[in-house]
Amino acid sequence: MKKYPEIHTVKREVYKKIVNAFVPSKVYVSLEQNNADEVKCLVEKGDSVKEGEKIAEGVYAPIPGTVEDFELKVMPNGNVNKTVKISLSGQFSYLGKKLKELDFTSYTSEALIKKIENYGILNTFVTDKPELLGNQMQSVLSHKHRLLAVRLIDDDPSRLLDSVLSSIYQKEIVKGINIAVHAIKAEGVILICDEKFVKSEEFEKISVPVIENRVQQKLFPLTLAEIVSQNVRKSSKEPLFKKLSKHDLFIDSSSLLELYRSVSFDMPVIDRYVLVDGDCLPSTGVLKFAIGTPFETIAEHCGGFIKTPASIIVNGLVTGFSAGSLNVPLTKYVKSIRFNSASKTVSQTQIDCIRCGNCRRICPVMLSPDVIVRHLMGGAACSADYITSSSYCIECGLCNSVCPSRIPILQLIRNHKSEISQKNIEKEVSDEKL
């Protein structure tokens, strides 16, 4: 693993509470909230919608109001999606209401997973590749042995959302863990945390055996499913936990908190906890915003700009991406937004590889990303061994963070891996037909 002292980090102790943001006057709700295809819209222009009313499969109105229009918007991940523009009006169904907590144990595993699918909860354990939690649970449930791995810290050292939520909402997260355990019939729980994490008595209420996987704070990456599985299998003395694999359910704090809120109060995902920071803002913090809130409105909630933003970094400096506009709406997979001025912004102009070797030195699985990428970009040919080695890439993103040429190394290798996977699938289908 690699140290990351060169990556700017923020102390989690700075944020001791969560703030509910003001209700936006307009929201732009994407009909595609993860990497899946756009879903069919269930409302028309001029329709009145209630807070929490379904407007598409797995997509709900975050505020009560009127469907004003349908607009194409650039998303935080760079995709262009159709959005439902809703103007605020009418009464709230959840906000400001006293909600009664329900007993999830009255549901069977299958019925509970079905409800989770309907709520539209995303699992953001792999932040840049969020997946529908219900679908993941359905897949894990088919396995003979099932374990639940819970990450209570952040996979990106420059983003603190999961760490802050794990500190403030331990009671709720433990309830979310028990809901997940019940849904997939998990036999045990692995808590992924660092040496600074303080575990309260709440964690004694987890309904199955629990072990901790403490990681060193100054090393990265240590929370990927493959690495956690290897570490637990090597260190655990209990046969149960030696069965942990990347095919078990891995989930983060923010997803567990959404799971708890949705199941306990029969409430779909209509808002999102987000860490907002950057030197362009007079104040920063963790706030809860309605899904579809434009980034410009989010900045206004933090006091407006004191400096002109030169970059908007979503989901961290290592694993995140750059948003190109203040008109980008908040989606379910956004964990952090950083508004940086020109003095804090690195040039994103891409140039040819200068063969500095940074990507080789920082790669935790000792690949030669520069050789692979030069070949993929149409440069010098290389041996088949180099190309084959790309399948061992764990997609941590460290190569991107240290590349002075700003080459999207991770994305190029990931696309190559996807192409290989697709070719293998097509070959299997072809062989079956024969």
Short mmCIF file of C-alpha atoms in Angstrom, two decimals:
data_model
loop_
_atom_site.label_atom_id
_atom_site.label_comp_id
_atom_site.label_asym_id
_atom_site.label_seq_id
_atom_site.Cartn_x
_atom_site.Cartn_y
_atom_site.Cartn_z
CA MET A 1 0.00 0.00 0.00
CA LYS A 2 1.06 3.60 -0.50
CA LYS A 3 1.32 6.60 1.78
CA TYR A 4 -0.56 9.71 0.66
CA PRO A 5 1.04 12.65 2.54
CA GLU A 6 0.92 14.74 -0.64
CA ILE A 7 -2.91 14.58 -0.75
CA HIS A 8 -4.70 17.33 1.14
CA THR A 9 -6.85 15.97 3.97
CA VAL A 10 -9.27 17.60 6.40
CA LYS A 11 -9.50 16.61 10.05
CA ARG A 12 -12.79 14.85 10.74
CA GLU A 13 -12.98 16.50 14.19
CA VAL A 14 -13.78 19.81 12.45
CA TYR A 15 -17.31 18.60 11.72
CA LYS A 16 -19.28 17.73 14.86
CA LYS A 17 -22.87 18.09 13.66
CA ILE A 18 -25.07 17.88 10.58
CA VAL A 19 -27.06 20.85 9.29
CA ASN A 20 -30.35 20.61 7.40
CA ALA A 21 -30.13 22.89 4.37
CA PHE A 22 -32.91 25.25 3.32
CA VAL A 23 -35.57 23.81 1.03
CA PRO A 24 -34.72 24.79 -2.58
CA SER A 25 -37.34 26.59 -4.67
CA LYS A 26 -36.53 24.39 -7.68
CA VAL A 27 -34.97 20.97 -8.13
CA TYR A 28 -33.83 19.07 -11.21
CA VAL A 29 -34.24 15.36 -10.54
CA SER A 30 -32.31 13.08 -12.87
CA LEU A 31 -34.15 10.07 -14.30
CA GLU A 32 -30.84 8.17 -14.04
CA GLN A 33 -29.32 8.19 -10.56
CA ASN A 34 -26.46 5.72 -11.03
CA ASN A 35 -24.76 4.21 -14.08
CA ALA A 36 -27.87 2.43 -15.33
CA ASP A 37 -30.11 3.37 -18.22
CA GLU A 38 -32.60 6.19 -17.92
CA VAL A 39 -35.93 5.00 -16.51
CA LYS A 40 -39.40 5.78 -17.82
CA CYS A 41 -40.88 8.98 -16.42
CA LEU A 42 -44.28 8.64 -14.68
CA VAL A 43 -45.27 12.33 -14.60
CA GLU A 44 -46.11 14.98 -17.19
CA LYS A 45 -45.60 18.71 -17.44
CA GLY A 46 -48.08 20.53 -15.20
CA ASP A 47 -48.62 17.61 -12.80
CA SER A 48 -48.67 18.26 -9.07
CA VAL A 49 -46.46 15.95 -7.04
CA LYS A 50 -46.15 15.25 -3.33
CA GLU A 51 -42.90 14.98 -1.42
CA GLY A 52 -41.79 11.37 -1.83
CA GLU A 53 -44.14 10.61 -4.74
CA LYS A 54 -42.70 8.23 -7.33
CA ILE A 55 -41.87 10.06 -10.57
CA ALA A 56 -39.93 7.17 -12.16
CA GLU A 57 -38.82 3.69 -11.13
CA GLY A 58 -36.62 4.21 -8.05
CA VAL A 59 -36.85 8.02 -8.41
CA TYR A 60 -39.03 10.19 -6.14
CA ALA A 61 -39.98 13.84 -5.85
CA PRO A 62 -37.71 15.42 -3.20
CA ILE A 63 -40.07 18.36 -2.64
CA PRO A 64 -43.80 18.92 -3.13
CA GLY A 65 -44.66 21.05 -6.11
CA THR A 66 -45.43 21.27 -9.80
CA VAL A 67 -43.64 19.57 -12.68
CA GLU A 68 -42.54 22.67 -14.54
CA ASP A 69 -40.60 21.12 -17.40
CA PHE A 70 -38.15 18.41 -18.53
CA GLU A 71 -34.58 19.53 -19.16
CA LEU A 72 -31.33 17.91 -20.25
CA LYS A 73 -28.67 18.55 -17.62
CA VAL A 74 -25.02 17.64 -17.25
CA MET A 75 -24.65 15.36 -14.22
CA PRO A 76 -21.83 15.39 -11.64
CA ASN A 77 -20.25 12.37 -13.40
CA GLY A 78 -20.30 14.16 -16.78
CA ASN A 79 -23.26 12.29 -18.28
CA VAL A 80 -26.10 14.25 -19.86
CA ASN A 81 -29.45 13.10 -18.46
CA LYS A 82 -33.07 14.07 -18.72
CA THR A 83 -34.28 15.76 -15.52
CA VAL A 84 -37.68 16.55 -14.06
CA LYS A 85 -37.84 20.22 -13.05
CA ILE A 86 -40.08 20.66 -10.00
CA SER A 87 -41.07 24.05 -8.52
CA LEU A 88 -41.81 24.14 -4.80
CA SER A 89 -45.44 24.42 -3.67
CA GLY A 90 -47.82 22.58 -1.35
CA GLN A 91 -47.36 20.68 1.89
CA PHE A 92 -44.60 18.30 2.92
CA SER A 93 -45.18 14.63 3.65
CA TYR A 94 -41.96 13.95 5.61
CA LEU A 95 -40.11 17.20 6.32
CA GLY A 96 -41.04 18.57 9.73
CA LYS A 97 -43.29 15.60 10.48
CA LYS A 98 -42.89 13.26 13.46
CA LEU A 99 -42.35 9.87 11.85
CA LYS A 100 -43.00 6.59 13.66
CA GLU A 101 -40.17 4.08 13.52
CA LEU A 102 -41.29 0.73 12.06
CA ASP A 103 -40.18 -2.80 12.99
CA PHE A 104 -38.27 -4.22 10.04
CA THR A 105 -38.10 -7.72 11.58
CA SER A 106 -41.73 -8.31 10.66
CA TYR A 107 -40.65 -8.62 7.00
CA THR A 108 -39.18 -11.71 5.42
CA SER A 109 -35.77 -11.31 3.81
CA GLU A 110 -37.28 -11.35 0.32
CA ALA A 111 -40.00 -8.81 1.19
CA LEU A 112 -37.47 -6.49 2.81
CA ILE A 113 -35.17 -6.57 -0.22
CA LYS A 114 -38.17 -5.79 -2.44
CA LYS A 115 -38.92 -2.68 -0.36
CA ILE A 116 -35.26 -1.65 -0.51
CA GLU A 117 -35.38 -1.95 -4.32
CA ASN A 118 -38.48 0.26 -4.43
CA TYR A 119 -36.91 2.95 -2.23
CA GLY A 120 -34.19 3.52 -4.83
CA ILE A 121 -31.27 3.23 -2.38
CA LEU A 122 -27.80 3.31 -3.93
CA ASN A 123 -24.79 1.60 -2.41
CA THR A 124 -21.90 4.03 -2.79
CA PHE A 125 -19.20 1.77 -1.34
CA VAL A 126 -17.48 2.07 -4.73
CA THR A 127 -18.19 5.76 -5.07
CA ASP A 128 -17.53 6.15 -8.79
CA LYS A 129 -19.53 3.00 -9.62
CA PRO A 130 -22.65 3.16 -7.40
CA GLU A 131 -25.06 0.23 -7.60
CA LEU A 132 -28.65 -0.32 -6.55
CA LEU A 133 -28.48 -1.80 -3.06
CA GLY A 134 -31.52 -4.01 -3.56
CA ASN A 135 -29.97 -5.65 -6.62
CA GLN A 136 -26.73 -6.31 -4.73
CA MET A 137 -28.63 -7.84 -1.82
CA GLN A 138 -30.57 -10.08 -4.15
CA SER A 139 -27.33 -11.35 -5.64
CA VAL A 140 -25.64 -11.92 -2.25
CA LEU A 141 -28.70 -13.74 -0.91
CA SER A 142 -28.15 -16.50 -3.47
CA HIS A 143 -24.76 -17.40 -1.92
CA LYS A 144 -24.42 -20.24 0.59
CA HIS A 145 -22.48 -18.13 3.12
CA ARG A 146 -23.09 -14.40 3.49
CA LEU A 147 -21.05 -11.75 5.28
CA LEU A 148 -21.52 -7.99 5.59
CA ALA A 149 -18.49 -5.67 5.43
CA VAL A 150 -19.16 -2.14 6.70
CA ARG A 151 -16.80 0.72 5.89
CA LEU A 152 -16.95 3.36 8.63
CA ILE A 153 -14.26 5.56 7.09
CA ASP A 154 -13.72 7.14 3.68
CA ASP A 155 -12.05 5.44 0.74
CA ASP A 156 -10.73 8.83 -0.41
CA PRO A 157 -8.53 10.63 2.15
CA SER A 158 -9.72 14.05 0.92
CA ARG A 159 -13.40 13.25 1.57
CA LEU A 160 -14.74 12.88 5.12
CA LEU A 161 -18.45 12.20 4.75
CA ASP A 162 -18.51 8.54 5.84
CA SER A 163 -16.12 9.22 8.73
CA VAL A 164 -18.26 12.09 10.03
CA LEU A 165 -21.53 10.17 9.68
CA SER A 166 -19.98 7.17 11.48
CA SER A 167 -19.04 9.42 14.37
CA ILE A 168 -22.34 11.30 14.71
CA TYR A 169 -24.93 8.67 13.76
CA GLN A 170 -23.62 5.46 15.35
CA LYS A 171 -27.03 4.44 16.71
CA GLU A 172 -28.70 4.84 13.33
CA ILE A 173 -25.87 3.14 11.44
CA VAL A 174 -26.00 0.13 13.77
CA LYS A 175 -29.73 -0.12 13.06
CA GLY A 176 -28.90 0.07 9.35
CA ILE A 177 -26.41 -2.77 9.84
CA ASN A 178 -29.08 -4.92 11.50
CA ILE A 179 -31.50 -4.19 8.64
CA ALA A 180 -28.87 -5.28 6.10
CA VAL A 181 -28.06 -8.39 8.17
CA HIS A 182 -31.74 -9.33 8.23
CA ALA A 183 -32.16 -8.68 4.50
CA ILE A 184 -29.27 -10.87 3.31
CA LYS A 185 -29.32 -13.29 6.27
CA ALA A 186 -25.71 -12.39 7.04
CA GLU A 187 -23.76 -14.68 9.35
CA GLY A 188 -21.29 -12.04 10.50
CA VAL A 189 -20.20 -8.39 10.19
CA ILE A 190 -16.75 -6.92 9.52
CA LEU A 191 -16.26 -3.29 10.61
CA ILE A 192 -13.69 -1.50 8.42
CA CYS A 193 -12.30 1.43 10.40
CA ASP A 194 -9.03 3.17 11.24
CA GLU A 195 -7.11 3.64 14.48
CA LYS A 196 -8.98 6.89 15.24
CA PHE A 197 -12.46 5.42 15.12
CA VAL A 198 -14.13 5.31 18.56
CA LYS A 199 -16.74 2.57 18.76
CA SER A 200 -19.65 3.20 21.14
CA GLU A 201 -21.74 0.64 23.04
CA GLU A 202 -24.28 0.82 20.20
CA PHE A 203 -22.19 -1.64 18.21
CA GLU A 204 -22.85 -4.31 20.83
CA LYS A 205 -26.44 -4.37 19.53
CA ILE A 206 -25.44 -5.90 16.19
CA SER A 207 -27.36 -9.16 15.94
CA VAL A 208 -24.54 -11.39 14.60
CA PRO A 209 -20.83 -11.93 15.40
CA VAL A 210 -18.63 -8.89 14.69
CA ILE A 211 -14.91 -8.39 14.06
CA GLU A 212 -12.92 -5.24 13.28
CA ASN A 213 -10.55 -4.64 10.40
CA ARG A 214 -8.51 -1.66 11.57
CA VAL A 215 -6.51 0.02 8.81
CA GLN A 216 -3.68 2.55 8.98
CA GLN A 217 -4.94 6.05 8.33
CA LYS A 218 -1.90 7.10 6.30
CA LEU A 219 -2.08 4.26 3.80
CA PHE A 220 -4.18 4.07 0.64
CA PRO A 221 -6.03 2.17 -0.68
CA LEU A 222 -7.04 -0.14 2.17
CA THR A 223 -10.80 -0.34 1.86
CA LEU A 224 -11.32 -1.94 -1.54
CA ALA A 225 -13.30 -5.18 -1.35
CA GLU A 226 -10.43 -7.32 -2.68
CA ILE A 227 -7.91 -5.90 -0.21
CA VAL A 228 -10.23 -6.09 2.80
CA SER A 229 -11.08 -9.69 1.95
CA GLN A 230 -7.40 -10.65 1.73
CA ASN A 231 -6.57 -8.91 5.02
CA VAL A 232 -9.47 -10.47 6.91
CA ARG A 233 -8.75 -13.96 5.61
CA LYS A 234 -5.11 -13.63 6.70
CA SER A 235 -5.71 -12.07 10.12
CA SER A 236 -8.94 -13.66 11.35
CA LYS A 237 -8.75 -16.73 13.56
CA GLU A 238 -12.44 -17.50 13.13
CA PRO A 239 -13.38 -19.83 10.25
CA LEU A 240 -16.56 -17.83 9.59
CA PHE A 241 -14.69 -14.66 8.61
CA LYS A 242 -12.05 -16.49 6.59
CA LYS A 243 -14.85 -16.99 4.04
CA LEU A 244 -15.06 -13.25 3.28
CA SER A 245 -14.73 -12.48 -0.44
CA LYS A 246 -15.42 -9.58 -2.76
CA HIS A 247 -18.72 -11.29 -3.62
CA ASP A 248 -20.13 -10.55 -0.14
CA LEU A 249 -21.98 -7.31 0.58
CA PHE A 250 -19.67 -4.32 1.11
CA ILE A 251 -21.42 -1.11 2.18
CA ASP A 252 -20.48 2.33 3.51
CA SER A 253 -21.82 4.52 6.32
CA SER A 254 -23.83 6.90 4.14
CA SER A 255 -25.62 4.02 2.39
CA LEU A 256 -26.42 2.38 5.73
CA LEU A 257 -27.83 5.64 7.04
CA GLU A 258 -30.10 5.92 3.99
CA LEU A 259 -31.08 2.26 4.45
CA TYR A 260 -32.06 2.92 8.08
CA ARG A 261 -34.08 6.04 7.26
CA SER A 262 -35.91 4.47 4.33
CA VAL A 263 -36.85 1.16 5.96
CA SER A 264 -37.55 2.51 9.46
CA PHE A 265 -39.78 5.34 8.30
CA ASP A 266 -41.07 3.91 5.01
CA MET A 267 -39.48 6.85 3.21
CA PRO A 268 -37.83 6.77 -0.25
CA VAL A 269 -34.48 8.44 -0.90
CA ILE A 270 -35.30 12.11 -1.46
CA ASP A 271 -32.32 13.85 0.13
CA ARG A 272 -28.61 13.38 0.62
CA TYR A 273 -25.91 14.12 3.22
CA VAL A 274 -23.07 16.01 1.53
CA LEU A 275 -19.75 17.43 2.73
CA VAL A 276 -19.35 20.89 1.18
CA ASP A 277 -15.97 22.66 1.43
CA GLY A 278 -13.35 24.61 -0.50
CA ASP A 279 -11.59 27.96 -0.23
CA CYS A 280 -14.28 29.68 -2.32
CA LEU A 281 -16.82 29.45 0.52
CA PRO A 282 -17.00 31.42 3.80
CA SER A 283 -18.30 28.37 5.68
CA THR A 284 -18.16 24.62 5.13
CA GLY A 285 -19.81 21.59 6.68
CA VAL A 286 -21.89 18.46 6.28
CA LEU A 287 -25.41 19.37 5.19
CA LYS A 288 -28.52 17.48 4.11
CA PHE A 289 -29.82 18.64 0.72
CA ALA A 290 -32.80 17.63 -1.39
CA ILE A 291 -31.89 15.47 -4.40
CA GLY A 292 -31.85 17.67 -7.51
CA THR A 293 -30.59 20.81 -5.74
CA PRO A 294 -28.32 22.74 -8.15
CA PHE A 295 -24.70 23.13 -7.03
CA GLU A 296 -25.11 26.91 -7.24
CA THR A 297 -27.90 26.74 -4.64
CA ILE A 298 -25.74 24.50 -2.46
CA ALA A 299 -23.00 27.16 -2.51
CA GLU A 300 -25.56 29.82 -1.56
CA HIS A 301 -26.49 27.79 1.52
CA CYS A 302 -22.86 28.05 2.62
CA GLY A 303 -22.82 31.85 2.30
CA GLY A 304 -22.14 32.28 -1.39
CA PHE A 305 -18.78 32.64 -3.07
CA ILE A 306 -16.00 34.77 -1.62
CA LYS A 307 -13.76 33.67 -4.50
CA THR A 308 -14.63 32.67 -8.04
CA PRO A 309 -14.52 28.86 -8.31
CA ALA A 310 -12.04 27.60 -10.88
CA SER A 311 -12.94 23.94 -10.29
CA ILE A 312 -15.71 21.93 -8.66
CA ILE A 313 -14.43 18.59 -7.38
CA VAL A 314 -17.06 15.95 -6.64
CA ASN A 315 -16.37 12.95 -4.37
CA GLY A 316 -12.76 13.69 -3.54
CA LEU A 317 -9.39 14.44 -5.12
CA VAL A 318 -8.38 10.80 -5.65
CA THR A 319 -11.53 8.91 -6.62
CA GLY A 320 -13.74 11.81 -7.68
CA PHE A 321 -14.31 13.86 -10.81
CA SER A 322 -14.63 17.47 -11.88
CA ALA A 323 -18.06 19.00 -12.44
CA GLY A 324 -18.13 21.46 -15.29
CA SER A 325 -20.91 23.79 -14.18
CA LEU A 326 -22.73 25.30 -11.20
CA ASN A 327 -25.98 24.17 -12.83
CA VAL A 328 -25.18 20.52 -12.10
CA PRO A 329 -27.91 19.00 -9.89
CA LEU A 330 -27.25 16.89 -6.80
CA THR A 331 -27.65 13.14 -7.34
CA LYS A 332 -27.73 10.14 -5.00
CA TYR A 333 -24.08 9.27 -5.59
CA VAL A 334 -22.62 12.65 -4.55
CA LYS A 335 -20.81 12.56 -1.21
CA SER A 336 -18.73 15.71 -1.29
CA ILE A 337 -18.43 18.93 -3.28
CA ARG A 338 -15.32 21.08 -3.14
CA PHE A 339 -15.33 24.58 -4.66
CA ASN A 340 -11.70 25.49 -5.35
CA SER A 341 -10.27 28.82 -6.47
CA ALA A 342 -7.59 29.13 -9.15
CA SER A 343 -4.83 29.01 -6.52
CA LYS A 344 -6.05 25.58 -5.37
CA THR A 345 -6.75 24.19 -8.85
CA VAL A 346 -4.27 22.09 -10.78
CA SER A 347 -4.24 22.53 -14.55
CA GLN A 348 -6.36 19.87 -16.24
CA THR A 349 -4.77 20.32 -19.66
CA GLN A 350 -3.72 16.90 -20.93
CA ILE A 351 -0.33 16.50 -22.56
CA ASP A 352 1.68 13.50 -23.77
CA CYS A 353 3.18 11.12 -21.24
CA ILE A 354 6.53 12.51 -20.04
CA ARG A 355 7.64 9.13 -18.66
CA CYS A 356 8.15 10.42 -15.14
CA GLY A 357 7.36 7.03 -13.61
CA ASN A 358 5.02 8.44 -10.94
CA CYS A 359 2.23 6.03 -11.82
CA ARG A 360 4.55 3.03 -11.54
CA ARG A 361 5.93 4.12 -8.17
CA ILE A 362 2.50 4.69 -6.62
CA CYS A 363 0.66 1.68 -8.08
CA PRO A 364 -0.21 -0.61 -5.11
CA VAL A 365 -0.26 -3.75 -7.30
CA MET A 366 3.00 -2.84 -9.09
CA LEU A 367 1.69 -2.47 -12.64
CA SER A 368 3.25 -0.33 -15.35
CA PRO A 369 0.28 1.96 -16.13
CA ASP A 370 2.33 4.22 -18.40
CA VAL A 371 3.26 1.36 -20.75
CA ILE A 372 -0.32 0.07 -20.87
CA VAL A 373 -1.83 3.49 -21.47
CA ARG A 374 0.65 4.56 -24.17
CA HIS A 375 -0.31 1.38 -26.04
CA LEU A 376 -4.05 1.95 -25.53
CA MET A 377 -3.70 5.52 -26.82
CA GLY A 378 -2.18 4.27 -30.05
CA GLY A 379 1.46 4.65 -29.11
CA ALA A 380 4.27 2.14 -29.02
CA ALA A 381 3.39 -1.54 -29.10
CA CYS A 382 4.10 -3.56 -25.97
CA SER A 383 4.17 -7.23 -25.04
CA ALA A 384 0.93 -9.10 -24.39
CA ASP A 385 1.98 -9.55 -20.76
CA TYR A 386 1.63 -5.82 -20.11
CA ILE A 387 -1.85 -5.73 -21.63
CA THR A 388 -2.94 -8.83 -19.72
CA SER A 389 -1.66 -7.30 -16.48
CA SER A 390 -4.32 -4.58 -16.72
CA SER A 391 -6.83 -7.12 -15.39
CA TYR A 392 -5.04 -6.86 -12.00
CA CYS A 393 -5.79 -3.12 -11.72
CA ILE A 394 -7.84 -2.52 -8.54
CA GLU A 395 -9.03 0.89 -9.82
CA CYS A 396 -7.85 2.86 -6.79
CA GLY A 397 -7.20 6.01 -8.86
CA LEU A 398 -3.79 6.81 -7.39
CA CYS A 399 -2.19 6.89 -10.86
CA ASN A 400 -4.55 9.69 -11.89
CA SER A 401 -3.75 11.71 -8.78
CA VAL A 402 0.02 11.80 -9.45
CA CYS A 403 0.10 12.09 -13.25
CA PRO A 404 1.56 15.52 -14.20
CA SER A 405 0.33 15.06 -17.77
CA ARG A 406 -3.27 14.75 -16.51
CA ILE A 407 -3.82 11.56 -18.53
CA PRO A 408 -7.01 9.70 -17.45
CA ILE A 409 -5.05 6.52 -16.75
CA LEU A 410 -7.67 4.84 -14.59
CA GLN A 411 -10.48 5.47 -17.08
CA LEU A 412 -8.46 4.15 -20.02
CA ILE A 413 -7.51 0.94 -18.19
CA ARG A 414 -11.05 0.50 -16.85
CA ASN A 415 -12.52 0.85 -20.35
CA HIS A 416 -10.00 -1.70 -21.64
CA LYS A 417 -10.98 -4.15 -18.89
CA SER A 418 -14.66 -3.66 -19.77
CA GLU A 419 -13.96 -4.36 -23.43
CA ILE A 420 -12.15 -7.58 -22.54
CA SER A 421 -14.98 -8.62 -20.24
CA GLN A 422 -17.57 -7.92 -22.95
CA LYS A 423 -15.57 -9.93 -25.52
CA ASN A 424 -15.38 -12.86 -23.09
CA ILE A 425 -19.15 -12.72 -22.56
CA GLU A 426 -19.78 -12.63 -26.32
CA LYS A 427 -17.41 -15.57 -26.81
CA GLU A 428 -19.21 -17.59 -24.12
CA VAL A 429 -22.58 -16.87 -25.74
CA SER A 430 -21.17 -17.83 -29.15
CA ASP A 431 -19.72 -21.07 -27.77
CA GLU A 432 -23.06 -21.98 -26.17
CA LYS A 433 -24.85 -21.52 -29.48
CA LEU A 434 -22.38 -23.86 -31.16
#
